[in-house]
Amino acid sequence: MEIGIYSFGDVQKDATTGELGSTAEATRNLLEAIQLADQVGLDYFGIGEHHTREMPASAATVILGAAAASTKNIKLGSAVTVLSTDDPVRVYQQFATLDALSNGRAEITAGRGSSTESFPLFGHSLNDYDALYAEKLDLLMLINESESVTWNGKFRPALNKAQVVPRPDGGSLPIWLATGGNPQSSVRAGLNGLPISYAIIGGQANRFAPLAELYRRAAAQAGVAPEKIKVSVASPGFVGEDAAKAKDFFWTHWHAVMEQLGKIRGFAPPPRFHYDKEASGDGALFAGSPEEIAERIVKLHGSLGHMRQFFQIDVGQMPHREYLRSIELFGTKVKPLVDAALGDKAKAKEANRDA
Amino acid sequence: MTPEIRSIGILGAGRVGTALARLALAAGYEVRVATARPPHEIALLLEVMAPGAEPLSVEALIATSDIVILALPLSKYRELRPELFAGKIVIDAMNYWPPTDGTIEDFERAASSSEIVQDHLAGARLVRAFNHMGYHEIEQEARPEGDPARRALAVAGNDADARAAVSGFIDRLGYDPIDAGPLMASRNFGVGTTIFGAAFDRTEMAQLLASAHQREAA
Ligand SMILES: NC(=O)c1ccc[n+]([C@@H]2O[C@H](COP(=O)([O-])OP(=O)(O)OC[C@H]3O[C@@H](n4cnc5c(N)ncnc54)[C@H](OP(=O)(O)O)[C@@H]3O)[C@@H](O)[C@H]2O)c1
């Protein structure tokens, strides 16, 4: 099973002065995080498009391009690309370029994402969300199928045998559909033969098991080839050597984000007991010791059958040092434990040989 | 008079709609679900997500259900045809949430979105409920009567019989219904209030609603 990381490009906060670092520094730190993730054998790194002072990862493909040139094996993707407010032609060109530079390691994940700032920024209305998304996903899939594109729709000018280059050596790019649990999205991914990525950021993680089943059944109904049917999971996570310390540390940062979000969205931030419930057992928050987290990933795998799980560590302006240390533990401790438990012996061997 | 409630019709097969469908099925109700799509297009979805729930057209669902639950995006409320809802007990679970769903002019100056929905569905006996709890909690937190961890759900509407019928339904699903009074009171448990997204038992909920009411009267 693949293990990875995702980030919204969080700016770091100085623990003593409380001052926020610069957005430029955060961008360089993000690149360093991707490089480390590659070095410690992680499989995937995703950048989630955001446009705020706290989360400035607005131009994911530029960062991923720099990562392509300075990493070897890690897959590089978006988590997510807010497709509704972007031009699918441009998205495709950028990721195909990334794919060329990284020798076939680029992936696109399209979805609503947790950010809505791109709507006013690029002149779109949130009220058009569904229509924008449907139309743009359609066009993106069409471009992925052929170099010459003829298309017309409502939200961008028509294309008449337009050439969209470069083309990926592998023939096409992986385009994942991200969803937070609306069942119709699972049906849509299944019917279109797209791999699906579940954002499981709260509550009990195994409640997504019926959705994964729905996805697989919709795909089977549409006659999609079995190798195209893939499930991945994105969730908050943090590992430290000591379970209790890791949970305490992650709590302060997770709580800070929830407080921020609650202010904007009008809900009370969840109390500690709520966090403790979700940071254990079948909960959606994967904070704890490497052994505990590996065990919980394996357990979730038992109900979802996902082929990849990736974690958002740097939430709530986490200091860079702790962030990097956690990435290291995910690669050196969690991944081998998960591989061992799932009997992925061949893969473990391969990783040893490369190291 | 409180009618006997046997069948629940849910408009919307999203996160909230399917969670409520599963809960209502588990509590022994007949459950039907409709979306803007033709029924056969949500058959697989319901078979997997809420086995036992029947896909119907919007019209058939409203005509044959004792309670109709609105679990669709609020932005679609004008697509609901008022004549179909005349005399019906309707639960409005929809929230106005501009940060994620965008601004809707009709709701910008409204104290409670349900009052606007009631104005549109003039003949419906509208009750606001379920809106202040996250969809995954609605399903996970249901508890049998008397359980000390049982949570409370606020209920507001202008028709007392409809409120009583909805309260009975909520109780059977696994929550303590707290009668907040007329629909106007639903502003006290909307987005941005102390109640929204938080967990309270019946005593706390009753107190919160009563003190909000007093503040208003003052
Ligand atoms: N998510 C929560 O935790 C939560 C909690 C409390 C209240 N709410 C409120 O509950 C409502 C539903 O939220 P959700 O999260 O379940 O949304 P969702 O997952 O996006 O689902 C919305 C459902 O409504 C259906 N729909 C759209 N237009 C319709 C129409 N004209 N007639 C009938 N059905 C229609 C959609 O199906 P098609 O597109 O296939 O037609 C879909 O099944 C919203 O108003 C929300 O504010 C949400």
Coordinates of C-alpha atoms and ligand atoms in Angstrom, one line a residue:
Chain A
M1 CA 0.0 0.0 0.0
E2 CA 1.2 3.5 -0.8
I3 CA 1.7 6.1 2.0
G4 CA 2.0 9.8 1.3
I5 CA 1.7 13.3 2.5
Y6 CA -0.4 16.3 1.5
S7 CA -0.1 20.0 2.4
F8 CA -1.8 23.3 1.8
G9 CA 1.6 25.0 2.1
D10 CA 1.1 26.1 5.7
V11 CA 3.1 29.1 6.8
Q12 CA 5.0 28.4 10.0
K13 CA 4.5 30.3 13.3
D14 CA 7.4 31.0 15.6
A15 CA 6.6 29.1 18.8
T16 CA 8.1 31.8 21.1
T17 CA 7.2 35.1 19.3
G18 CA 4.0 33.8 17.8
E19 CA 5.0 35.6 14.6
L20 CA 4.0 34.1 11.2
G21 CA 6.8 33.3 8.8
S22 CA 6.8 34.7 5.3
T23 CA 4.8 33.1 2.5
A24 CA 8.0 32.8 0.4
E25 CA 9.7 30.9 3.2
A26 CA 6.7 28.6 3.5
T27 CA 7.0 27.8 -0.2
R28 CA 10.7 26.9 0.1
N29 CA 9.9 24.8 3.2
L30 CA 7.2 22.9 1.3
L31 CA 9.7 22.0 -1.4
E32 CA 12.1 20.7 1.4
A33 CA 9.2 18.6 2.8
I34 CA 8.6 17.0 -0.6
Q35 CA 12.3 16.2 -1.0
L36 CA 12.5 14.6 2.4
A37 CA 9.3 12.6 1.8
D38 CA 11.1 11.2 -1.3
Q39 CA 14.3 10.4 0.6
V40 CA 12.5 8.5 3.3
G41 CA 10.6 6.3 0.8
L42 CA 7.1 7.8 0.8
D43 CA 5.1 7.2 -2.3
Y44 CA 3.1 10.3 -2.9
F45 CA 3.0 14.1 -2.2
G46 CA 0.0 16.2 -2.9
I47 CA -0.4 20.0 -2.8
G48 CA -3.8 21.4 -2.1
E49 CA -4.6 24.7 -3.8
H50 CA -5.1 27.5 -1.4
H51 CA -4.8 31.3 -1.6
T52 CA -4.5 32.6 1.9
R53 CA -1.8 34.2 4.1
E54 CA -1.8 31.1 6.3
M55 CA -1.9 28.7 3.4
P56 CA -0.2 30.2 0.3
A57 CA 0.1 27.1 -2.0
S58 CA -1.6 28.8 -4.9
A59 CA 0.6 27.6 -7.7
A60 CA 1.1 23.9 -6.9
T61 CA 2.6 22.8 -10.3
V62 CA 5.5 25.3 -9.9
I63 CA 6.5 23.8 -6.6
L64 CA 5.9 20.3 -7.9
G65 CA 8.1 21.1 -10.9
A66 CA 11.0 22.1 -8.6
A67 CA 10.3 18.9 -6.7
A68 CA 10.4 16.9 -10.0
A69 CA 13.9 18.0 -10.6
S70 CA 15.1 17.2 -7.1
T71 CA 13.4 13.9 -6.2
K72 CA 13.6 10.4 -7.7
N73 CA 10.6 8.2 -7.0
I74 CA 7.8 10.0 -5.3
K75 CA 4.6 10.7 -7.2
L76 CA 3.6 14.3 -7.4
G77 CA 0.1 15.6 -7.5
S78 CA -2.5 18.0 -6.4
A79 CA -4.7 17.5 -3.4
V80 CA -6.7 19.1 -4.8
T81 CA -6.9 21.2 -7.9
V82 CA -9.9 23.4 -7.6
L83 CA -11.0 22.6 -11.1
S84 CA -14.1 24.7 -11.1
T85 CA -12.2 27.9 -11.0
D86 CA -9.4 26.9 -13.4
D87 CA -9.1 26.3 -17.1
P88 CA -8.9 22.6 -17.8
V89 CA -6.6 23.2 -20.8
R90 CA -4.1 25.1 -18.6
V91 CA -4.4 22.5 -15.8
Y92 CA -3.6 19.7 -18.3
Q93 CA -0.7 21.5 -19.9
Q94 CA 0.9 22.2 -16.5
F95 CA 0.5 18.7 -15.2
A96 CA 1.6 17.1 -18.5
T97 CA 4.7 19.3 -18.3
L98 CA 5.3 18.1 -14.7
D99 CA 4.8 14.6 -15.9
A100 CA 7.5 15.0 -18.6
L101 CA 9.9 16.6 -16.1
S102 CA 9.3 13.9 -13.5
N103 CA 9.4 11.0 -15.9
G104 CA 5.8 10.0 -15.4
R105 CA 5.2 10.8 -11.8
A106 CA 2.5 13.5 -12.2
E107 CA -1.1 13.1 -11.1
I108 CA -4.1 15.4 -11.0
T109 CA -6.8 15.3 -8.3
A110 CA -9.8 17.3 -9.1
G111 CA -12.3 18.3 -6.5
R112 CA -14.1 21.0 -4.5
G113 CA -11.3 21.2 -2.0
S114 CA -11.8 22.9 1.3
S115 CA -11.0 26.4 -0.1
T116 CA -13.4 28.7 -1.8
E117 CA -11.1 31.8 -2.1
S118 CA -10.4 30.9 -5.7
F119 CA -14.0 31.7 -6.7
P120 CA -13.9 35.5 -6.1
L121 CA -10.2 35.5 -7.1
F122 CA -10.8 34.2 -10.6
G123 CA -14.2 35.7 -11.1
H124 CA -16.5 32.7 -10.6
S125 CA -19.6 32.4 -8.5
L126 CA -20.0 29.6 -5.9
N127 CA -23.6 29.3 -7.0
D128 CA -22.3 27.8 -10.3
Y129 CA -20.2 25.3 -8.4
D130 CA -21.9 22.1 -9.7
A131 CA -22.2 23.3 -13.3
L132 CA -18.7 24.5 -13.4
Y133 CA -17.3 21.3 -12.0
A134 CA -19.3 19.0 -14.3
E135 CA -18.3 20.9 -17.4
K136 CA -14.7 21.3 -16.5
L137 CA -14.2 17.7 -15.5
D138 CA -15.7 16.7 -18.8
L139 CA -13.3 18.8 -20.7
L140 CA -10.3 17.6 -18.6
M141 CA -11.1 14.0 -19.3
L142 CA -11.5 14.7 -23.0
I143 CA -8.1 16.4 -23.2
N144 CA -6.6 13.4 -21.4
E145 CA -8.0 11.1 -24.1
S146 CA -6.6 12.9 -27.1
E147 CA -4.1 15.5 -28.2
S148 CA -6.6 17.2 -30.6
V149 CA -9.6 18.5 -28.8
T150 CA -13.0 19.7 -30.2
W151 CA -15.4 20.8 -27.5
N152 CA -17.9 23.4 -26.6
G153 CA -19.5 24.4 -23.3
K154 CA -20.8 27.3 -21.3
F155 CA -17.9 28.5 -19.2
R156 CA -15.0 28.8 -21.6
P157 CA -14.6 29.4 -25.4
A158 CA -15.1 26.4 -27.7
L159 CA -12.2 24.4 -28.9
N160 CA -11.9 23.3 -32.5
K161 CA -9.3 20.6 -33.1
A162 CA -7.1 22.5 -30.6
Q163 CA -3.8 20.9 -29.8
V164 CA -3.1 20.4 -26.2
V165 CA 0.6 19.5 -25.5
P166 CA 2.9 18.2 -24.1
R167 CA 1.5 14.7 -24.0
P168 CA 2.5 12.2 -21.2
D169 CA 4.8 9.4 -22.2
G170 CA 2.4 7.0 -20.5
G171 CA -0.4 8.0 -22.8
S172 CA -2.6 9.7 -20.2
L173 CA -2.4 11.2 -16.7
P174 CA -4.0 9.8 -13.7
I175 CA -7.0 12.0 -12.9
W176 CA -8.5 11.4 -9.5
L177 CA -11.8 12.6 -8.3
A178 CA -11.8 13.9 -4.8
T179 CA -14.9 13.7 -2.6
G180 CA -15.9 14.4 0.9
G181 CA -18.7 11.9 1.0
N182 CA -21.5 12.9 -1.3
P183 CA -22.6 9.5 -2.7
Q184 CA -23.3 10.9 -6.1
S185 CA -19.6 11.7 -6.5
S186 CA -18.7 8.1 -5.9
V187 CA -21.2 7.1 -8.6
R188 CA -19.8 9.7 -10.9
A189 CA -16.2 8.5 -10.5
G190 CA -17.2 4.9 -10.9
L191 CA -19.2 5.5 -14.1
N192 CA -16.4 7.6 -15.6
G193 CA -13.7 5.0 -14.7
L194 CA -11.8 7.5 -12.6
P195 CA -9.9 6.6 -9.5
I196 CA -11.5 8.1 -6.4
S197 CA -9.9 9.9 -3.4
Y198 CA -11.9 10.2 -0.2
A199 CA -11.2 13.2 2.1
I200 CA -11.9 11.7 5.5
I201 CA -11.3 14.6 7.9
G202 CA -13.7 14.0 10.7
G203 CA -16.0 11.4 12.3
Q204 CA -15.5 7.7 11.9
A205 CA -13.3 6.8 8.9
N206 CA -15.0 3.5 8.2
R207 CA -18.3 5.1 7.4
F208 CA -16.7 5.6 3.9
A209 CA -16.8 1.8 3.4
P210 CA -20.3 1.8 1.8
L211 CA -19.2 4.7 -0.5
A212 CA -16.2 2.7 -1.7
E213 CA -18.5 -0.2 -2.4
L214 CA -20.9 2.1 -4.3
Y215 CA -17.9 3.4 -6.3
R216 CA -16.8 -0.1 -7.2
R217 CA -20.3 -1.2 -8.1
A218 CA -20.9 1.8 -10.3
A219 CA -17.6 1.1 -12.1
A220 CA -18.4 -2.5 -12.5
Q221 CA -21.8 -1.6 -13.9
A222 CA -20.2 0.7 -16.4
G223 CA -17.8 -2.1 -17.5
V224 CA -14.7 -0.2 -16.3
A225 CA -11.5 -2.3 -16.4
P226 CA -10.6 -3.5 -12.8
E227 CA -7.1 -2.0 -12.9
K228 CA -8.6 1.4 -13.3
I229 CA -10.7 1.1 -10.1
K230 CA -8.6 2.7 -7.3
V231 CA -9.4 4.2 -3.9
S232 CA -7.2 6.5 -1.9
V233 CA -7.8 8.2 1.4
A234 CA -6.6 11.7 2.6
S235 CA -6.8 12.5 6.3
P236 CA -5.2 14.6 8.9
G237 CA -2.2 12.8 10.6
F238 CA 0.8 13.2 12.7
V239 CA 3.3 10.7 14.1
G240 CA 5.8 11.1 16.9
E241 CA 7.9 8.6 18.8
D242 CA 5.7 8.9 21.9
A243 CA 1.9 8.4 21.4
A244 CA 0.7 10.7 24.1
K245 CA 3.0 13.5 23.2
A246 CA 2.2 13.2 19.5
K247 CA -1.5 13.5 20.2
D248 CA -1.0 16.5 22.5
F249 CA 1.1 18.2 20.0
F250 CA -1.2 17.6 17.1
W251 CA -4.2 18.7 19.1
T252 CA -2.9 22.2 19.6
H253 CA -2.4 22.6 15.9
W254 CA -5.5 20.9 14.8
H255 CA -7.6 22.8 17.3
A256 CA -6.1 26.1 16.0
V257 CA -7.3 25.3 12.5
M258 CA -10.7 24.3 13.7
E259 CA -11.0 27.5 15.6
Q260 CA -10.0 29.6 12.6
L261 CA -12.5 27.7 10.4
G262 CA -15.2 27.8 13.0
K263 CA -15.0 31.6 13.1
I264 CA -15.4 31.9 9.4
R265 CA -18.1 29.2 9.1
G266 CA -20.1 29.8 12.3
F267 CA -19.5 26.6 14.3
A268 CA -17.9 26.0 17.7
P269 CA -14.5 24.4 17.6
P270 CA -14.7 20.7 18.8
P271 CA -13.5 20.1 22.4
R272 CA -10.6 17.9 23.4
F273 CA -12.7 14.8 24.2
H274 CA -14.1 14.9 20.7
Y275 CA -10.5 15.1 19.3
D276 CA -9.5 12.2 21.5
K277 CA -12.3 10.1 20.2
E278 CA -11.4 10.8 16.6
A279 CA -7.7 10.4 17.2
S280 CA -8.1 6.7 18.1
G281 CA -9.9 3.6 17.1
D282 CA -11.8 4.1 13.8
G283 CA -11.6 7.9 14.0
A284 CA -10.4 10.1 11.1
L285 CA -7.5 11.8 12.8
F286 CA -4.3 9.7 12.5
A287 CA -2.2 11.2 15.3
G288 CA -0.1 8.9 17.5
S289 CA 2.9 6.6 17.6
P290 CA 4.1 4.9 14.4
E291 CA 2.9 1.5 15.6
E292 CA -0.5 2.8 16.5
I293 CA -1.0 4.7 13.2
A294 CA 0.2 1.8 11.1
E295 CA -2.2 -0.5 12.9
R296 CA -5.1 2.0 12.2
I297 CA -4.2 2.3 8.6
V298 CA -4.2 -1.4 8.2
K299 CA -7.5 -1.7 9.9
L300 CA -9.1 0.9 7.7
H301 CA -7.7 -0.9 4.7
G302 CA -9.7 -3.9 5.8
S303 CA -12.9 -2.0 5.3
L304 CA -12.1 0.4 2.4
G305 CA -9.5 -1.6 0.4
H306 CA -7.7 1.6 -0.5
M307 CA -4.4 1.5 -2.3
R308 CA -3.0 4.7 -0.9
Q309 CA -3.4 6.8 2.3
F310 CA -1.9 10.2 2.6
F311 CA -1.8 12.6 5.5
Q312 CA -2.0 16.3 6.1
I313 CA 0.5 16.9 8.9
D314 CA 1.3 20.6 8.7
V315 CA -1.9 22.1 10.0
G316 CA -2.3 25.1 12.3
Q317 CA 1.1 26.7 11.5
M318 CA 3.1 23.8 12.7
P319 CA 6.9 24.4 13.2
H320 CA 8.9 23.1 10.3
R321 CA 11.2 20.9 12.4
E322 CA 8.3 18.8 13.9
Y323 CA 6.7 18.6 10.5
L324 CA 9.9 17.2 8.9
R325 CA 10.4 14.8 11.8
S326 CA 6.9 13.4 11.3
I327 CA 7.4 13.0 7.6
E328 CA 10.5 11.0 8.4
L329 CA 8.7 8.7 10.8
F330 CA 5.9 8.1 8.3
G331 CA 8.5 7.0 5.8
T332 CA 10.9 5.1 8.0
K333 CA 8.5 3.6 10.5
V334 CA 4.9 3.7 9.5
K335 CA 5.3 2.6 5.9
P336 CA 7.4 -0.5 6.6
L337 CA 5.0 -1.6 9.3
V338 CA 2.0 -1.2 7.0
D339 CA 3.9 -3.1 4.2
A340 CA 4.7 -5.9 6.6
A341 CA 1.2 -6.2 7.9
L342 CA -0.3 -6.3 4.5
G343 CA 2.2 -8.8 3.3
D344 CA 3.8 -6.4 0.9
K345 CA 7.1 -8.2 1.3
A346 CA 8.2 -7.8 -2.3
K347 CA 7.8 -4.0 -2.0
A348 CA 9.6 -3.8 1.3
K349 CA 12.6 -5.7 -0.3
E350 CA 12.6 -3.3 -3.2
A351 CA 12.7 -0.3 -0.9
N352 CA 15.6 -1.8 1.0
R353 CA 17.5 -2.3 -2.2
D354 CA 17.0 1.3 -3.3
A355 CA 18.1 2.7 0.0
Chain B
M1 CA -54.3 16.2 16.3
T2 CA -51.0 14.5 15.8
P3 CA -51.3 12.1 12.8
E4 CA -49.6 8.7 12.9
I5 CA -46.3 8.8 11.0
R6 CA -45.4 5.7 9.0
S7 CA -43.6 6.9 5.9
I8 CA -40.8 9.3 5.5
G9 CA -39.9 10.9 2.2
I10 CA -36.5 12.5 1.8
L11 CA -35.6 15.0 -0.9
G12 CA -31.9 14.7 -1.5
A13 CA -29.7 11.6 -1.5
G14 CA -26.5 13.4 -0.4
R15 CA -24.7 13.0 2.9
V16 CA -27.6 14.2 5.1
G17 CA -30.3 12.5 3.0
T18 CA -28.7 9.0 3.1
A19 CA -27.8 9.3 6.8
L20 CA -31.4 10.2 7.7
A21 CA -32.6 7.4 5.4
R22 CA -30.5 4.8 7.2
L23 CA -31.6 6.1 10.6
A24 CA -35.3 6.1 9.7
L25 CA -35.1 2.6 8.2
A26 CA -33.4 1.4 11.4
A27 CA -36.3 2.9 13.4
G28 CA -38.8 1.0 11.3
Y29 CA -40.2 3.7 9.0
E30 CA -41.0 3.2 5.3
V31 CA -38.5 5.4 3.6
R32 CA -38.5 6.9 0.1
V33 CA -35.9 9.2 -1.5
A34 CA -36.0 11.5 -4.5
T35 CA -33.5 13.8 -6.2
A36 CA -33.7 15.9 -9.3
R37 CA -32.7 12.8 -11.3
P38 CA -35.1 10.2 -12.5
P39 CA -35.6 7.5 -9.8
H40 CA -33.8 4.7 -11.6
E41 CA -30.6 6.8 -11.6
I42 CA -30.4 6.7 -7.8
A43 CA -31.4 3.0 -7.5
L44 CA -27.9 1.7 -7.1
L45 CA -26.9 4.5 -4.8
L46 CA -29.8 3.7 -2.4
E47 CA -29.3 -0.1 -2.7
V48 CA -25.8 0.4 -1.3
M49 CA -26.1 3.5 0.9
A50 CA -29.6 2.9 2.4
P51 CA -30.8 -0.6 1.6
G52 CA -34.6 -0.7 1.8
A53 CA -35.2 2.9 0.8
E54 CA -37.3 3.2 -2.3
P55 CA -36.3 5.6 -5.1
L56 CA -39.3 7.7 -6.2
S57 CA -40.1 10.7 -8.3
V58 CA -40.4 14.0 -6.3
E59 CA -44.1 14.1 -7.0
A60 CA -44.9 10.5 -5.9
L61 CA -42.7 10.9 -2.9
I62 CA -44.4 14.0 -1.6
A63 CA -47.9 12.6 -2.3
T64 CA -47.3 9.3 -0.4
S65 CA -45.1 10.4 2.6
D66 CA -46.4 11.4 6.0
I67 CA -43.3 13.6 6.6
V68 CA -41.2 15.1 3.8
I69 CA -37.6 16.0 4.7
L70 CA -35.8 18.7 2.7
A71 CA -32.2 17.6 2.5
L72 CA -31.2 19.3 -0.7
P73 CA -28.9 22.3 -1.2
L74 CA -30.7 25.4 -0.1
S75 CA -29.8 27.1 -3.4
K76 CA -32.4 24.8 -5.1
Y77 CA -35.3 25.7 -2.9
R78 CA -37.1 27.6 -5.6
E79 CA -37.3 24.4 -7.6
L80 CA -39.6 23.0 -5.0
R81 CA -43.2 23.3 -6.3
P82 CA -45.4 24.8 -3.5
E83 CA -48.6 23.2 -4.7
L84 CA -47.2 19.7 -4.1
F85 CA -46.6 20.6 -0.4
A86 CA -50.0 21.9 0.6
G87 CA -50.9 20.6 4.0
K88 CA -47.8 18.4 4.3
I89 CA -45.6 18.1 7.3
V90 CA -42.2 19.2 6.1
I91 CA -38.8 19.1 7.9
D92 CA -36.4 21.7 6.7
A93 CA -32.8 20.5 7.3
M94 CA -31.2 23.0 5.0
N95 CA -28.7 25.6 6.1
Y96 CA -27.7 28.9 4.6
W97 CA -23.9 28.7 4.6
P98 CA -22.4 31.3 2.3
P99 CA -18.7 30.5 3.0
T100 CA -19.0 27.1 1.4
D101 CA -22.2 27.3 -0.8
G102 CA -22.0 30.9 -1.9
T103 CA -24.2 33.9 -1.3
I104 CA -27.9 33.6 -2.1
E105 CA -29.6 37.0 -2.3
D106 CA -33.0 35.7 -0.9
F107 CA -31.3 34.7 2.3
E108 CA -28.8 37.5 2.9
R109 CA -31.1 39.5 5.2
A110 CA -33.1 36.7 6.6
A111 CA -32.8 35.9 10.3
S112 CA -33.7 32.3 9.6
S113 CA -33.5 30.6 6.2
S114 CA -36.5 28.5 7.2
E115 CA -38.8 31.5 7.3
I116 CA -38.0 32.1 3.6
V117 CA -38.6 28.5 2.8
Q118 CA -41.9 28.5 4.6
D119 CA -42.9 31.7 2.7
H120 CA -42.2 29.8 -0.6
L121 CA -44.0 26.6 0.5
A122 CA -46.9 28.6 1.9
G123 CA -49.2 25.7 2.4
A124 CA -46.7 23.4 4.0
R125 CA -46.5 22.8 7.8
L126 CA -42.8 23.5 8.0
V127 CA -40.7 22.4 10.9
R128 CA -37.0 23.2 11.2
A129 CA -34.8 20.4 12.6
F130 CA -31.6 18.4 12.1
N131 CA -29.8 21.4 10.7
H132 CA -27.5 22.1 13.7
M133 CA -25.8 18.7 13.7
G134 CA -23.2 17.4 11.2
Y135 CA -24.4 14.6 9.0
H136 CA -22.0 12.0 10.4
E137 CA -23.0 12.9 13.9
I138 CA -26.7 12.6 13.1
E139 CA -26.0 8.9 12.4
Q140 CA -23.3 8.1 15.0
E141 CA -24.9 9.9 18.0
A142 CA -28.4 8.4 18.0
R143 CA -29.1 6.7 21.3
P144 CA -32.1 4.9 22.8
E145 CA -34.4 6.7 25.1
G146 CA -33.1 7.1 28.6
D147 CA -29.4 6.7 27.6
P148 CA -27.4 9.3 29.5
A149 CA -25.4 10.2 26.4
R150 CA -28.5 10.9 24.4
R151 CA -28.3 14.3 22.6
A152 CA -31.0 16.9 22.1
L153 CA -32.3 18.3 18.8
A154 CA -34.1 21.6 18.6
V155 CA -37.5 21.8 16.8
A156 CA -39.3 24.9 15.6
G157 CA -42.3 25.5 13.5
N158 CA -45.6 27.4 13.4
D159 CA -47.9 24.4 13.4
A160 CA -48.0 22.8 16.9
D161 CA -49.3 19.4 15.6
A162 CA -46.5 19.3 13.0
R163 CA -44.0 20.0 15.7
A164 CA -45.4 17.2 17.8
A165 CA -45.3 14.8 14.9
V166 CA -41.7 15.7 14.0
S167 CA -40.8 15.4 17.7
G168 CA -42.1 11.9 17.8
F169 CA -40.1 11.0 14.7
I170 CA -36.9 12.5 16.2
D171 CA -37.5 10.6 19.5
R172 CA -37.8 7.3 17.6
L173 CA -34.6 8.0 15.7
G174 CA -32.6 8.4 18.9
Y175 CA -32.7 12.0 20.0
D176 CA -34.5 14.1 22.6
P177 CA -36.6 16.7 20.7
I178 CA -36.8 20.1 22.3
D179 CA -39.7 22.3 21.3
A180 CA -38.4 25.8 20.6
G181 CA -41.8 27.1 19.6
P182 CA -42.6 29.0 16.4
L183 CA -40.5 29.0 13.3
M184 CA -39.1 32.3 14.2
A185 CA -37.2 30.6 17.1
S186 CA -35.2 28.6 14.6
R187 CA -32.8 31.6 14.3
N188 CA -31.6 30.6 17.7
F189 CA -30.1 27.3 16.5
G190 CA -28.9 28.4 13.0
V191 CA -25.4 28.8 11.7
G192 CA -23.2 30.9 14.0
T193 CA -25.2 30.3 17.2
T194 CA -23.9 28.5 20.3
I195 CA -26.1 25.5 19.4
F196 CA -24.8 25.1 15.8
G197 CA -22.4 22.2 15.6
A198 CA -22.1 21.7 19.3
A199 CA -23.4 18.8 21.5
F200 CA -26.0 19.3 24.3
D201 CA -28.4 17.1 26.3
R202 CA -32.0 18.0 26.7
T203 CA -31.6 20.1 29.9
E204 CA -28.8 22.2 28.4
M205 CA -30.6 22.5 25.1
A206 CA -33.9 23.7 26.7
Q207 CA -32.0 26.2 28.8
L208 CA -30.1 27.6 25.8
L209 CA -33.3 27.9 23.8
A210 CA -35.1 29.6 26.7
S211 CA -32.4 32.1 27.3
A212 CA -32.1 33.0 23.6
H213 CA -35.9 33.5 23.7
Q214 CA -35.6 35.8 26.7
R215 CA -32.8 37.8 25.1
E216 CA -35.1 38.3 22.1
A217 CA -38.0 39.4 24.2
A218 CA -35.8 41.9 26.2
Ligands
LIG1 N1 -23.5 18.2 5.5 C1 -23.9 18.3 6.8 O1 -23.3 17.9 7.7 C2 -25.2 19.1 7.0 C3 -25.8 19.1 8.3 C4 -27.0 19.7 8.5 C5 -27.7 20.2 7.4 N2 -27.1 20.2 6.1 C6 -27.9 20.8 5.0 O2 -28.6 19.7 4.4 C7 -28.7 19.9 3.0 C8 -28.0 18.8 2.2 O3 -26.6 18.7 2.6 P1 -25.7 17.5 2.1 O4 -24.4 17.7 2.8 O5 -26.4 16.3 2.2 O6 -25.6 17.9 0.5 P2 -25.1 17.0 -0.7 O7 -24.3 15.8 -0.1 O8 -24.6 17.9 -1.7 O9 -26.5 16.4 -1.2 C9 -27.5 17.2 -1.8 C10 -28.6 16.2 -2.4 O10 -29.7 17.0 -2.9 C11 -30.1 16.5 -4.2 N3 -30.7 17.6 -5.0 C12 -30.2 18.6 -5.7 N4 -31.2 19.3 -6.3 C13 -32.3 18.7 -5.9 C14 -33.7 19.0 -6.3 N5 -34.1 20.1 -7.0 N6 -34.7 18.2 -5.8 C15 -34.3 17.1 -5.0 N7 -33.1 16.8 -4.7 C16 -32.1 17.6 -5.1 C17 -28.7 16.1 -4.8 O11 -29.0 15.1 -5.8 P3 -28.8 15.3 -7.4 O12 -27.8 16.4 -7.5 O13 -28.4 14.0 -7.9 O14 -30.2 15.7 -7.8 C18 -28.1 15.4 -3.6 O15 -28.5 14.1 -3.5 C19 -28.1 21.2 2.7 O16 -29.1 22.2 2.6 C20 -27.2 21.5 3.9 O17 -27.1 22.9 4.2 C21 -25.9 19.6 5.9

